[in-house]
Tab-separated table of C-alpha atoms in Angstrom:
chain	number	residue	atom	x	y	z
A	1	UNK	CA	-8.738	-20.602	28.374
A	2	UNK	CA	-11.982	-18.715	27.914
A	3	UNK	CA	-12.809	-20.053	24.453
A	4	UNK	CA	-12.966	-23.471	22.944
A	5	UNK	CA	-10.067	-24.115	20.578
A	6	UNK	CA	-10.940	-27.030	18.334
A	7	UNK	CA	-8.200	-28.896	16.527
A	8	UNK	CA	-9.073	-29.887	12.985
A	9	UNK	CA	-8.086	-33.317	11.812
A	10	UNK	CA	-5.723	-33.840	8.868
A	11	UNK	CA	-5.047	-30.961	6.462
A	12	UNK	CA	-2.433	-29.435	4.078
A	13	UNK	CA	0.492	-27.061	4.671
A	14	UNK	CA	0.884	-23.790	2.952
A	15	UNK	CA	2.324	-20.992	1.016
A	16	UNK	CA	5.538	-19.425	-0.102
A	17	UNK	CA	6.585	-15.848	0.436
A	18	UNK	CA	10.306	-15.484	0.009
A	19	UNK	CA	12.460	-17.156	-2.567
A	20	UNK	CA	14.786	-19.664	-1.014
A	21	UNK	CA	16.367	-20.013	-4.420
A	22	UNK	CA	15.568	-18.970	-7.954
A	23	UNK	CA	12.105	-20.323	-8.658
A	24	UNK	CA	11.449	-21.265	-12.262
A	25	UNK	CA	9.001	-19.079	-14.148
A	26	UNK	CA	5.720	-20.807	-14.874
A	27	UNK	CA	5.294	-21.911	-18.447
A	28	UNK	CA	2.579	-19.714	-19.931
A	29	UNK	CA	0.334	-21.197	-22.625
A	30	UNK	CA	-1.018	-19.025	-25.434
A	31	UNK	CA	-4.204	-17.078	-24.821
A	32	UNK	CA	-7.416	-19.017	-25.160
A	33	UNK	CA	-9.315	-18.426	-28.391
A	34	UNK	CA	-12.320	-17.426	-26.269
A	35	UNK	CA	-11.791	-13.810	-25.199
A	36	UNK	CA	-14.937	-13.300	-23.185
A	37	UNK	CA	-15.457	-13.996	-19.526
A	38	UNK	CA	-16.830	-17.060	-17.773
A	39	UNK	CA	-18.222	-16.082	-14.392
A	40	UNK	CA	-19.422	-18.464	-11.702
A	41	UNK	CA	-22.953	-17.685	-10.552
A	42	UNK	CA	-22.351	-18.980	-7.014
A	43	UNK	CA	-24.713	-21.916	-7.507
A	44	UNK	CA	-22.494	-24.189	-9.574
A	45	UNK	CA	-23.446	-22.587	-12.904
A	46	UNK	CA	-21.495	-20.306	-15.243
A	47	UNK	CA	-22.569	-17.000	-16.814
A	48	UNK	CA	-20.983	-16.295	-20.222
A	49	UNK	CA	-20.148	-12.634	-20.826
A	50	UNK	CA	-19.262	-11.818	-24.463
A	51	UNK	CA	-16.022	-10.148	-25.505
A	52	UNK	CA	-15.904	-6.516	-26.698
A	53	UNK	CA	-12.823	-5.864	-28.924
A	54	UNK	CA	-10.435	-3.353	-27.320
A	55	UNK	CA	-10.509	-1.002	-30.338
A	56	UNK	CA	-14.266	-0.535	-30.208
A	57	UNK	CA	-16.750	1.106	-27.867
A	58	UNK	CA	-20.451	0.687	-27.374
A	59	UNK	CA	-22.636	3.607	-28.426
A	60	UNK	CA	-26.380	3.234	-28.241
A	61	UNK	CA	-26.087	-0.521	-28.574
A	62	UNK	CA	-23.912	-0.314	-31.727
A	63	UNK	CA	-20.173	-0.923	-31.981
A	64	UNK	CA	-18.313	2.059	-33.420
A	65	UNK	CA	-14.581	2.372	-34.221
A	66	UNK	CA	-12.749	4.700	-31.869
A	67	UNK	CA	-11.032	7.806	-33.265
A	68	UNK	CA	-7.466	8.258	-31.980
A	69	UNK	CA	-6.342	11.478	-33.726
A	70	UNK	CA	-7.109	14.776	-31.941
A	71	UNK	CA	-5.874	18.340	-32.105
A	72	UNK	CA	-4.635	17.992	-28.537
A	73	UNK	CA	-2.364	15.092	-29.456
A	74	UNK	CA	-0.947	17.035	-32.402
A	75	UNK	CA	-0.179	20.006	-30.129
A	76	UNK	CA	1.448	17.728	-27.572
A	77	UNK	CA	3.635	16.133	-30.234
A	78	UNK	CA	4.900	19.560	-31.300
A	79	UNK	CA	5.683	20.506	-27.702
A	80	UNK	CA	7.505	17.217	-27.099
A	81	UNK	CA	9.882	18.005	-29.966
A	82	UNK	CA	11.016	21.124	-28.079
A	83	UNK	CA	12.093	19.123	-25.017
A	84	UNK	CA	15.807	18.377	-24.515
A	85	UNK	CA	16.860	14.734	-24.835
A	86	UNK	CA	16.865	12.448	-21.806
A	87	UNK	CA	14.458	11.823	-18.932
A	88	UNK	CA	12.477	14.791	-17.641
A	89	UNK	CA	10.261	15.634	-14.679
A	90	UNK	CA	6.837	16.960	-15.642
A	91	UNK	CA	4.965	18.886	-12.922
A	92	UNK	CA	1.164	18.896	-13.014
A	93	UNK	CA	-1.264	21.095	-11.114
A	94	UNK	CA	-3.724	23.995	-11.365
A	95	UNK	CA	-0.903	26.534	-11.061
A	96	UNK	CA	1.558	24.681	-13.279
A	97	UNK	CA	2.301	24.991	-16.976
A	98	UNK	CA	0.868	21.501	-17.377
A	99	UNK	CA	-2.574	21.689	-15.740
A	100	UNK	CA	-3.990	18.229	-16.465
A	101	UNK	CA	-2.805	14.658	-16.115
A	102	UNK	CA	-4.135	13.963	-19.610
A	103	UNK	CA	-1.739	16.543	-21.038
A	104	UNK	CA	1.162	15.097	-19.033
A	105	UNK	CA	0.331	11.638	-20.403
A	106	UNK	CA	0.560	12.999	-23.962
A	107	UNK	CA	3.855	14.790	-23.274
A	108	UNK	CA	5.685	12.123	-21.256
A	109	UNK	CA	8.408	10.009	-22.815
A	110	UNK	CA	10.124	6.800	-21.712
A	111	UNK	CA	12.078	7.340	-18.494
A	112	UNK	CA	10.168	10.455	-17.400
A	113	UNK	CA	8.669	11.267	-14.004
A	114	UNK	CA	5.272	12.950	-13.607
A	115	UNK	CA	4.794	14.788	-10.295
A	116	UNK	CA	1.203	15.773	-9.492
A	117	UNK	CA	0.143	18.420	-6.975
A	118	UNK	CA	-2.488	17.309	-4.444
A	119	UNK	CA	-6.088	18.247	-5.130
A	120	UNK	CA	-9.121	17.136	-7.128
A	121	UNK	CA	-8.777	16.468	-10.856
A	122	UNK	CA	-12.273	16.139	-12.279
A	123	UNK	CA	-12.899	14.219	-15.519
A	124	UNK	CA	-9.126	14.111	-16.093
A	125	UNK	CA	-8.759	10.739	-17.846
A	126	UNK	CA	-5.589	9.515	-19.512
A	127	UNK	CA	-3.816	6.776	-21.490
A	128	UNK	CA	-0.229	5.796	-20.631
A	129	UNK	CA	1.935	3.849	-23.096
A	130	UNK	CA	5.441	4.768	-21.902
A	131	UNK	CA	8.192	2.597	-20.407
A	132	UNK	CA	10.113	3.354	-17.180
A	133	UNK	CA	7.543	5.980	-16.213
A	134	UNK	CA	6.913	7.125	-12.628
A	135	UNK	CA	3.671	8.933	-11.739
A	136	UNK	CA	3.538	10.309	-8.201
A	137	UNK	CA	1.435	12.785	-6.254
A	138	UNK	CA	3.621	14.849	-3.905
A	139	UNK	CA	2.598	16.704	-0.759
A	140	UNK	CA	-0.609	14.663	-0.450
A	141	UNK	CA	-2.767	12.496	-2.671
A	142	UNK	CA	-4.219	13.557	-6.002
A	143	UNK	CA	-7.908	12.662	-6.275
A	144	UNK	CA	-9.145	11.707	-9.741
A	145	UNK	CA	-12.913	12.108	-9.797
A	146	UNK	CA	-14.083	10.499	-13.045
A	147	UNK	CA	-17.558	12.145	-12.897
A	148	UNK	CA	-18.771	10.196	-15.926
A	149	UNK	CA	-15.624	10.554	-18.049
A	150	UNK	CA	-13.490	7.596	-19.163
A	151	UNK	CA	-10.544	6.942	-21.450
A	152	UNK	CA	-11.612	4.718	-24.384
A	153	UNK	CA	-14.866	3.997	-22.534
A	154	UNK	CA	-12.800	1.776	-20.219
A	155	UNK	CA	-11.304	3.538	-17.225
A	156	UNK	CA	-10.016	6.709	-15.621
A	157	UNK	CA	-6.556	5.563	-16.676
A	158	UNK	CA	-5.717	3.027	-19.372
A	159	UNK	CA	-2.186	1.666	-18.890
A	160	UNK	CA	-0.451	-0.323	-21.637
A	161	UNK	CA	3.237	0.488	-21.606
A	162	UNK	CA	6.414	-1.037	-20.224
A	163	UNK	CA	7.304	-0.582	-16.557
A	164	UNK	CA	5.051	2.057	-14.957
A	165	UNK	CA	4.974	2.991	-11.264
A	166	UNK	CA	2.063	4.906	-9.674
A	167	UNK	CA	2.030	6.364	-6.158
A	168	UNK	CA	-0.388	8.368	-3.983
A	169	UNK	CA	-3.337	8.586	-6.379
A	170	UNK	CA	-7.066	8.228	-5.601
A	171	UNK	CA	-9.349	6.820	-8.316
A	172	UNK	CA	-13.010	7.672	-7.703
A	173	UNK	CA	-16.254	6.944	-9.550
A	174	UNK	CA	-15.203	5.217	-12.796
A	175	UNK	CA	-18.046	4.133	-15.092
A	176	UNK	CA	-18.317	2.773	-18.635
A	177	UNK	CA	-21.149	1.928	-21.016
A	178	UNK	CA	-20.395	-1.780	-20.497
A	179	UNK	CA	-20.765	-1.354	-16.687
A	180	UNK	CA	-17.173	-2.409	-16.075
A	181	UNK	CA	-15.507	0.985	-15.807
A	182	UNK	CA	-12.276	0.792	-13.811
A	183	UNK	CA	-10.082	3.155	-11.880
A	184	UNK	CA	-7.276	1.592	-13.933
A	185	UNK	CA	-7.566	-0.693	-16.954
A	186	UNK	CA	-4.177	-2.411	-17.103
A	187	UNK	CA	-3.475	-3.958	-20.497
A	188	UNK	CA	0.269	-4.546	-20.975
A	189	UNK	CA	3.674	-4.230	-19.322
A	190	UNK	CA	4.428	-4.152	-15.597
A	191	UNK	CA	2.399	-1.879	-13.340
A	192	UNK	CA	3.402	-1.170	-9.725
A	193	UNK	CA	0.932	0.691	-7.458
A	194	UNK	CA	1.760	2.076	-4.021
A	195	UNK	CA	-0.404	3.960	-1.520
A	196	UNK	CA	-3.363	4.336	-3.866
A	197	UNK	CA	-7.115	4.375	-3.206
A	198	UNK	CA	-9.869	2.936	-5.431
A	199	UNK	CA	-13.390	3.904	-4.321
A	200	UNK	CA	-16.872	3.753	-5.858
A	201	UNK	CA	-15.710	2.420	-9.223
A	202	UNK	CA	-17.421	-0.381	-11.133
A	203	UNK	CA	-14.059	-2.189	-11.055
A	204	UNK	CA	-11.270	-0.934	-8.856
A	205	UNK	CA	-8.665	-2.385	-11.232
A	206	UNK	CA	-9.447	-4.507	-14.288
A	207	UNK	CA	-6.661	-6.125	-16.318
A	208	UNK	CA	-6.474	-7.613	-19.769
A	209	UNK	CA	-5.484	-11.241	-20.393
A	210	UNK	CA	-2.008	-10.350	-21.648
A	211	UNK	CA	0.009	-13.421	-20.679
A	212	UNK	CA	3.183	-11.365	-20.121
A	213	UNK	CA	1.666	-8.606	-17.980
A	214	UNK	CA	2.597	-8.230	-14.287
A	215	UNK	CA	0.715	-6.285	-11.613
A	216	UNK	CA	2.022	-5.368	-8.146
A	217	UNK	CA	-0.059	-3.568	-5.515
A	218	UNK	CA	1.358	-2.352	-2.192
A	219	UNK	CA	-0.259	-0.577	0.759
A	220	UNK	CA	-3.400	0.416	-1.134
A	221	UNK	CA	-7.125	0.516	-0.371
A	222	UNK	CA	-10.104	-0.815	-2.354
A	223	UNK	CA	-13.409	0.440	-0.982
A	224	UNK	CA	-16.994	0.096	-2.225
A	225	UNK	CA	-16.144	-1.022	-5.775
A	226	UNK	CA	-18.098	-3.572	-7.795
A	227	UNK	CA	-21.624	-3.735	-9.211
A	228	UNK	CA	-24.822	-5.295	-7.940
A	229	UNK	CA	-24.857	-7.594	-10.991
A	230	UNK	CA	-21.634	-9.160	-9.728
A	231	UNK	CA	-19.686	-8.918	-13.008
A	232	UNK	CA	-17.285	-6.261	-11.702
A	233	UNK	CA	-14.979	-6.560	-8.708
A	234	UNK	CA	-12.750	-4.601	-6.358
A	235	UNK	CA	-9.728	-6.126	-8.142
A	236	UNK	CA	-10.091	-8.329	-11.224
A	237	UNK	CA	-6.897	-9.732	-12.750
A	238	UNK	CA	-7.271	-11.564	-16.044
A	239	UNK	CA	-4.992	-14.264	-17.472
A	240	UNK	CA	-1.804	-12.306	-16.773
A	241	UNK	CA	1.588	-13.687	-15.780
A	242	UNK	CA	1.818	-12.438	-12.195
A	243	UNK	CA	-0.189	-10.701	-9.507
A	244	UNK	CA	1.307	-9.601	-6.197
A	245	UNK	CA	-0.767	-7.824	-3.526
A	246	UNK	CA	0.642	-6.867	-0.122
A	247	UNK	CA	-0.303	-4.623	2.785
A	248	UNK	CA	-3.625	-3.685	1.193
A	249	UNK	CA	-7.177	-3.220	2.486
A	250	UNK	CA	-10.225	-4.499	0.562
A	251	UNK	CA	-13.663	-3.796	2.037
A	252	UNK	CA	-17.369	-2.919	1.556
A	253	UNK	CA	-17.938	-4.570	-1.807
A	254	UNK	CA	-21.024	-3.435	-3.753
A	255	UNK	CA	-21.144	-6.770	-5.600
A	256	UNK	CA	-18.707	-9.210	-7.169
A	257	UNK	CA	-15.541	-10.261	-5.319
A	258	UNK	CA	-13.046	-8.562	-3.068
A	259	UNK	CA	-10.213	-10.042	-5.141
A	260	UNK	CA	-10.526	-12.217	-8.247
A	261	UNK	CA	-7.464	-13.386	-10.156
A	262	UNK	CA	-6.954	-15.589	-13.205
A	263	UNK	CA	-3.183	-14.996	-13.116
A	264	UNK	CA	-0.695	-17.833	-13.534
A	265	UNK	CA	1.227	-16.831	-10.393
A	266	UNK	CA	-0.362	-15.096	-7.402
A	267	UNK	CA	1.246	-13.785	-4.221
A	268	UNK	CA	-1.347	-12.466	-1.765
A	269	UNK	CA	0.421	-11.556	1.478
A	270	UNK	CA	-0.267	-9.470	4.621
A	271	UNK	CA	-3.592	-8.002	3.507
A	272	UNK	CA	-6.972	-7.313	5.075
A	273	UNK	CA	-9.834	-8.596	2.911
A	274	UNK	CA	-12.884	-7.884	5.049
A	275	UNK	CA	-16.317	-7.333	3.537
A	276	UNK	CA	-17.568	-5.803	6.815
A	277	UNK	CA	-21.076	-4.801	7.863
A	278	UNK	CA	-23.450	-4.599	4.893
A	279	UNK	CA	-20.844	-5.855	2.406
A	280	UNK	CA	-22.184	-7.807	-0.588
A	281	UNK	CA	-19.046	-9.634	-1.777
A	282	UNK	CA	-19.573	-12.978	-3.432
A	283	UNK	CA	-16.170	-14.624	-2.853
A	284	UNK	CA	-13.643	-12.815	-0.721
A	285	UNK	CA	-10.768	-14.382	-2.650
A	286	UNK	CA	-11.105	-16.387	-5.871
A	287	UNK	CA	-8.699	-18.015	-8.313
A	288	UNK	CA	-11.251	-19.280	-10.858
A	289	UNK	CA	-8.675	-20.800	-13.236
A	290	UNK	CA	-6.199	-22.044	-10.647
A	291	UNK	CA	-2.559	-21.162	-11.186
A	292	UNK	CA	-0.085	-21.008	-8.311
A	293	UNK	CA	-1.530	-19.063	-5.376
A	294	UNK	CA	0.525	-18.173	-2.311
A	295	UNK	CA	-1.823	-16.759	0.347
A	296	UNK	CA	0.059	-15.841	3.537
A	297	UNK	CA	-0.633	-13.648	6.547
A	298	UNK	CA	-4.059	-12.332	5.520
A	299	UNK	CA	-7.163	-11.452	7.534
A	300	UNK	CA	-10.087	-12.654	5.382
A	301	UNK	CA	-13.659	-12.021	6.576
A	302	UNK	CA	-16.992	-12.911	5.021
A	303	UNK	CA	-19.844	-10.591	5.998
A	304	UNK	CA	-23.175	-11.758	7.334
A	305	UNK	CA	-24.824	-10.384	4.174
A	306	UNK	CA	-22.618	-12.160	1.643
A	307	UNK	CA	-24.761	-13.801	-1.081
A	308	UNK	CA	-22.240	-16.639	-1.524
A	309	UNK	CA	-21.353	-19.023	1.304
A	310	UNK	CA	-17.760	-19.704	0.134
A	311	UNK	CA	-14.926	-17.467	1.320
A	312	UNK	CA	-11.935	-18.722	-0.695
A	313	UNK	CA	-12.474	-20.513	-4.009
A	314	UNK	CA	-10.155	-22.069	-6.572
A	315	UNK	CA	-10.659	-23.740	-9.946
A	316	UNK	CA	-14.438	-23.325	-10.165
A	317	UNK	CA	-14.258	-22.173	-13.802
A	318	UNK	CA	-11.725	-24.790	-14.917
A	319	UNK	CA	-7.952	-25.068	-14.519
A	320	UNK	CA	-6.127	-23.129	-17.232
A	321	UNK	CA	-2.489	-23.276	-16.211
A	322	UNK	CA	0.093	-26.133	-16.233
A	323	UNK	CA	0.680	-25.631	-12.494
A	324	UNK	CA	-2.298	-25.301	-10.156
A	325	UNK	CA	-1.742	-25.277	-6.396
A	326	UNK	CA	-2.937	-23.346	-3.341
A	327	UNK	CA	-0.678	-22.535	-0.397
A	328	UNK	CA	-2.420	-21.104	2.709
A	329	UNK	CA	-0.207	-20.093	5.626
A	330	UNK	CA	-0.849	-17.996	8.733
A	331	UNK	CA	-4.212	-16.627	7.667
A	332	UNK	CA	-7.136	-15.739	9.936
A	333	UNK	CA	-10.329	-16.622	8.058
A	334	UNK	CA	-13.624	-15.410	9.531
A	335	UNK	CA	-17.135	-16.543	8.584
A	336	UNK	CA	-19.837	-14.156	9.830
A	337	UNK	CA	-22.726	-15.800	7.982
A	338	UNK	CA	-25.343	-17.254	10.289
A	339	UNK	CA	-25.209	-20.626	8.535
A	340	UNK	CA	-23.944	-22.528	5.477
A	341	UNK	CA	-20.567	-20.783	5.223
A	342	UNK	CA	-17.653	-22.607	3.547
A	343	UNK	CA	-14.051	-21.659	4.292
A	344	UNK	CA	-12.534	-23.161	1.130
A	345	UNK	CA	-14.161	-24.461	-2.041
A	346	UNK	CA	-11.756	-26.137	-4.479
A	347	UNK	CA	-12.768	-27.863	-7.694
A	348	UNK	CA	-11.358	-31.345	-8.417
A	349	UNK	CA	-8.119	-31.219	-10.367
A	350	UNK	CA	-6.048	-28.995	-8.086
A	351	UNK	CA	-2.547	-30.485	-7.958
A	352	UNK	CA	-1.664	-29.491	-4.391
A	353	UNK	CA	-2.977	-27.771	-1.281
A	354	UNK	CA	-0.730	-26.847	1.607
A	355	UNK	CA	-2.426	-25.334	4.666
A	356	UNK	CA	-0.581	-24.536	7.867
A	357	UNK	CA	-1.009	-22.204	10.859
A	358	UNK	CA	-4.441	-20.928	9.831
A	359	UNK	CA	-7.115	-19.825	12.309
A	360	UNK	CA	-10.757	-20.446	11.357
A	361	UNK	CA	-13.447	-18.368	13.073
A	362	UNK	CA	-17.187	-18.994	12.773
A	363	UNK	CA	-19.440	-21.881	11.942
A	364	UNK	CA	-18.443	-22.320	8.315
A	365	UNK	CA	-17.880	-25.771	6.876
A	366	UNK	CA	-14.240	-26.789	6.862
A	367	UNK	CA	-12.483	-29.740	5.262
A	368	UNK	CA	-10.791	-31.558	8.110
A	369	UNK	CA	-8.411	-33.096	5.604
A	370	UNK	CA	-7.202	-29.643	4.555
A	371	UNK	CA	-7.324	-27.733	7.855
A	372	UNK	CA	-5.718	-30.254	10.223
A	373	UNK	CA	-4.200	-29.373	13.580
A	374	UNK	CA	-1.589	-32.111	13.784
A	375	UNK	CA	1.073	-32.086	11.119
A	376	UNK	CA	0.096	-34.423	8.327
A	377	UNK	CA	2.468	-35.997	5.871
A	378	UNK	CA	1.588	-35.510	2.232
A	379	UNK	CA	-1.407	-37.567	1.184
A	380	UNK	CA	-3.113	-38.088	-2.151
A	381	UNK	CA	-6.940	-38.128	-2.042
A	382	UNK	CA	-9.017	-39.892	-4.649
A	383	UNK	CA	-9.276	-36.741	-6.820
A	384	UNK	CA	-5.473	-36.550	-7.135
A	385	UNK	CA	-4.874	-33.454	-4.994
A	386	UNK	CA	-1.717	-33.702	-2.871
A	387	UNK	CA	-2.556	-32.348	0.596
A	388	UNK	CA	-0.146	-31.270	3.331
A	389	UNK	CA	-1.349	-29.584	6.513
A	390	UNK	CA	-0.809	-28.820	10.180
A	391	UNK	CA	-1.186	-26.178	12.874
A	392	UNK	CA	-4.721	-25.175	11.839
A	393	UNK	CA	-7.263	-24.368	14.576
A	394	UNK	CA	-10.906	-23.457	14.882
A	395	UNK	CA	-11.103	-20.646	17.436
A	396	UNK	CA	-13.981	-18.799	19.117
A	397	UNK	CA	-14.323	-15.032	18.806
A	398	UNK	CA	-13.531	-14.537	22.470
A	399	UNK	CA	-9.939	-15.519	21.693
A	400	UNK	CA	-9.408	-12.164	19.977
A	401	UNK	CA	-8.827	-8.615	21.117
A	402	UNK	CA	-11.904	-6.890	19.639
A	403	UNK	CA	-13.583	-8.963	16.911
A	404	UNK	CA	-16.563	-6.577	16.835
A	405	UNK	CA	-14.092	-4.023	15.409
A	406	UNK	CA	-12.409	-6.659	13.230
A	407	UNK	CA	-9.354	-6.588	15.474
A	408	UNK	CA	-8.310	-10.232	15.205
A	409	UNK	CA	-5.099	-10.030	17.177
A	410	UNK	CA	-5.206	-12.783	19.768
A	411	UNK	CA	-5.585	-11.993	23.443
A	412	UNK	CA	-2.460	-12.956	25.392
A	413	UNK	CA	-4.371	-15.529	27.453
A	414	UNK	CA	-5.582	-17.244	24.244
A	415	UNK	CA	-2.328	-17.157	22.343
A	416	UNK	CA	-2.047	-20.932	21.673
A	417	UNK	CA	1.585	-21.151	22.822
A	418	UNK	CA	3.515	-23.866	21.033
A	419	UNK	CA	0.862	-24.310	18.346
A	420	UNK	CA	2.891	-22.702	15.547
A	421	UNK	CA	4.488	-25.097	13.078
A	422	UNK	CA	7.221	-24.346	10.592
A	423	UNK	CA	5.445	-24.031	7.230
A	424	UNK	CA	8.490	-25.054	5.217
A	425	UNK	CA	8.718	-24.198	1.533
A	426	UNK	CA	6.722	-24.590	-1.649
A	427	UNK	CA	8.416	-24.570	-5.040
A	428	UNK	CA	11.556	-23.215	-3.399
A	429	UNK	CA	9.720	-20.363	-1.658
A	430	UNK	CA	9.766	-19.992	2.122
A	431	UNK	CA	6.221	-19.757	3.488
A	432	UNK	CA	7.255	-18.238	6.814
A	433	UNK	CA	5.632	-14.815	7.320
A	434	UNK	CA	8.120	-11.962	7.650
A	435	UNK	CA	5.571	-9.219	8.297
A	436	UNK	CA	1.936	-8.704	9.282
A	437	UNK	CA	-0.820	-6.415	8.078
A	438	UNK	CA	-0.903	-2.978	9.782
A	439	UNK	CA	-4.186	-1.080	9.555
A	440	UNK	CA	-4.943	0.879	7.495
A	441	UNK	CA	-3.181	-0.386	4.357
A	442	UNK	CA	0.348	-1.183	5.449
A	443	UNK	CA	2.641	-3.824	6.884
A	444	UNK	CA	4.760	-4.197	10.000
A	445	UNK	CA	8.005	-6.137	9.867
A	446	UNK	CA	8.277	-9.078	12.281
A	447	UNK	CA	11.321	-9.335	14.494
A	448	UNK	CA	12.325	-12.944	14.888
A	449	UNK	CA	10.587	-16.205	14.085
A	450	UNK	CA	6.772	-16.308	14.261
A	451	UNK	CA	5.317	-18.142	17.253
A	452	UNK	CA	1.531	-17.954	16.659
A	453	UNK	CA	-0.844	-19.298	14.031
A	454	UNK	CA	-3.079	-16.783	12.267
A	455	UNK	CA	-2.423	-13.490	10.520
A	456	UNK	CA	-1.046	-11.575	13.522
A	457	UNK	CA	1.936	-12.187	15.758
A	458	UNK	CA	1.213	-9.124	17.872
A	459	UNK	CA	-1.420	-9.623	20.563
A	460	UNK	CA	-4.115	-7.246	21.814
A	461	UNK	CA	-5.511	-6.510	25.237
């Protein structure tokens, strides 16, 4: 072998991807009476950000009620009455009868499909409240350039309906007076996003704290979102029921985190979360209020310019949920800071950590009790956290195909044969990876049982 592979002593095993049986839904407590935001400052302190009621906007420092009645909405209502009953397909584009997405949002009913022609839609902001609605760009992506406009002073799109599916849309340049403008503000229902791009927004996606809301993101890209103040993020999920992110690419953060989630149940699988050269992400992945977090098959990289030494963090703003556990399986975690990096920072009170088959790259501090090489039986440290671990290795950069290009597939002559350990299950969910991230923003199905630790089963030259 050309690189030193260091085994790490005693650590936990990790996370669940596929239901081995029906897993019970987490019990969701009522919303906290405090509706603002508590944000870690990266130095052990907390910044309190006040709450702005959702039916108000800031104008010159004052709070003014928002007017909801417009002539456009009245015209749309009249046109809707002329439609035949049942689901319809609404076509949007410069040469169509419906020229704007905003108009389609006013016309659409439950069960409809909105098909959008490719092209640039400037200042075309919208609010969606329907159920069973599909919104899809066809023949190429539709680019929504906010250019200073926002719906309800919140986002390019505000989504608070039932089940809504969005595909092939680019959200660019969202701003708001509160400096938390989002490509999408998701407030209620279930939102599924596929093959979308969020770039140069203050927040890529920002959710409410609706305890029944569910957000799923597949094969999407989050690039250069956030703010230098660090209060906005590439993806910021509030106290919602579920967050699932797969096959997605998060990179080049302006400030804040690559992914921050307060959700009760998190599934983060087969993604690339890499801050890259010049990135200013604080945490790459944070669960500030705990919850159940299944983190499997991800490439996670901290840039040399990150202002915060920790890469993954959990519970640093207090545990909110009845169940709080972190399951880390088959991840490649890279620390590019020159010194003082920390692979995992977990606050006391976490119920369980399971870490298995992870590769750690760089000089960051690692907990040998969490990232162990030899399989450890469950053990209960003094703080009450149940730890299970095995198959974790510290590996030099020369073990990989082209780390300078963030290609962290292992070279065949450094493939650690026989090092893979079966991750088992957690809460009835199989933690075995069934796919791997495919760049850019996709996944590749694995044929057969995995044989390597880390995020990639395929090897490079």
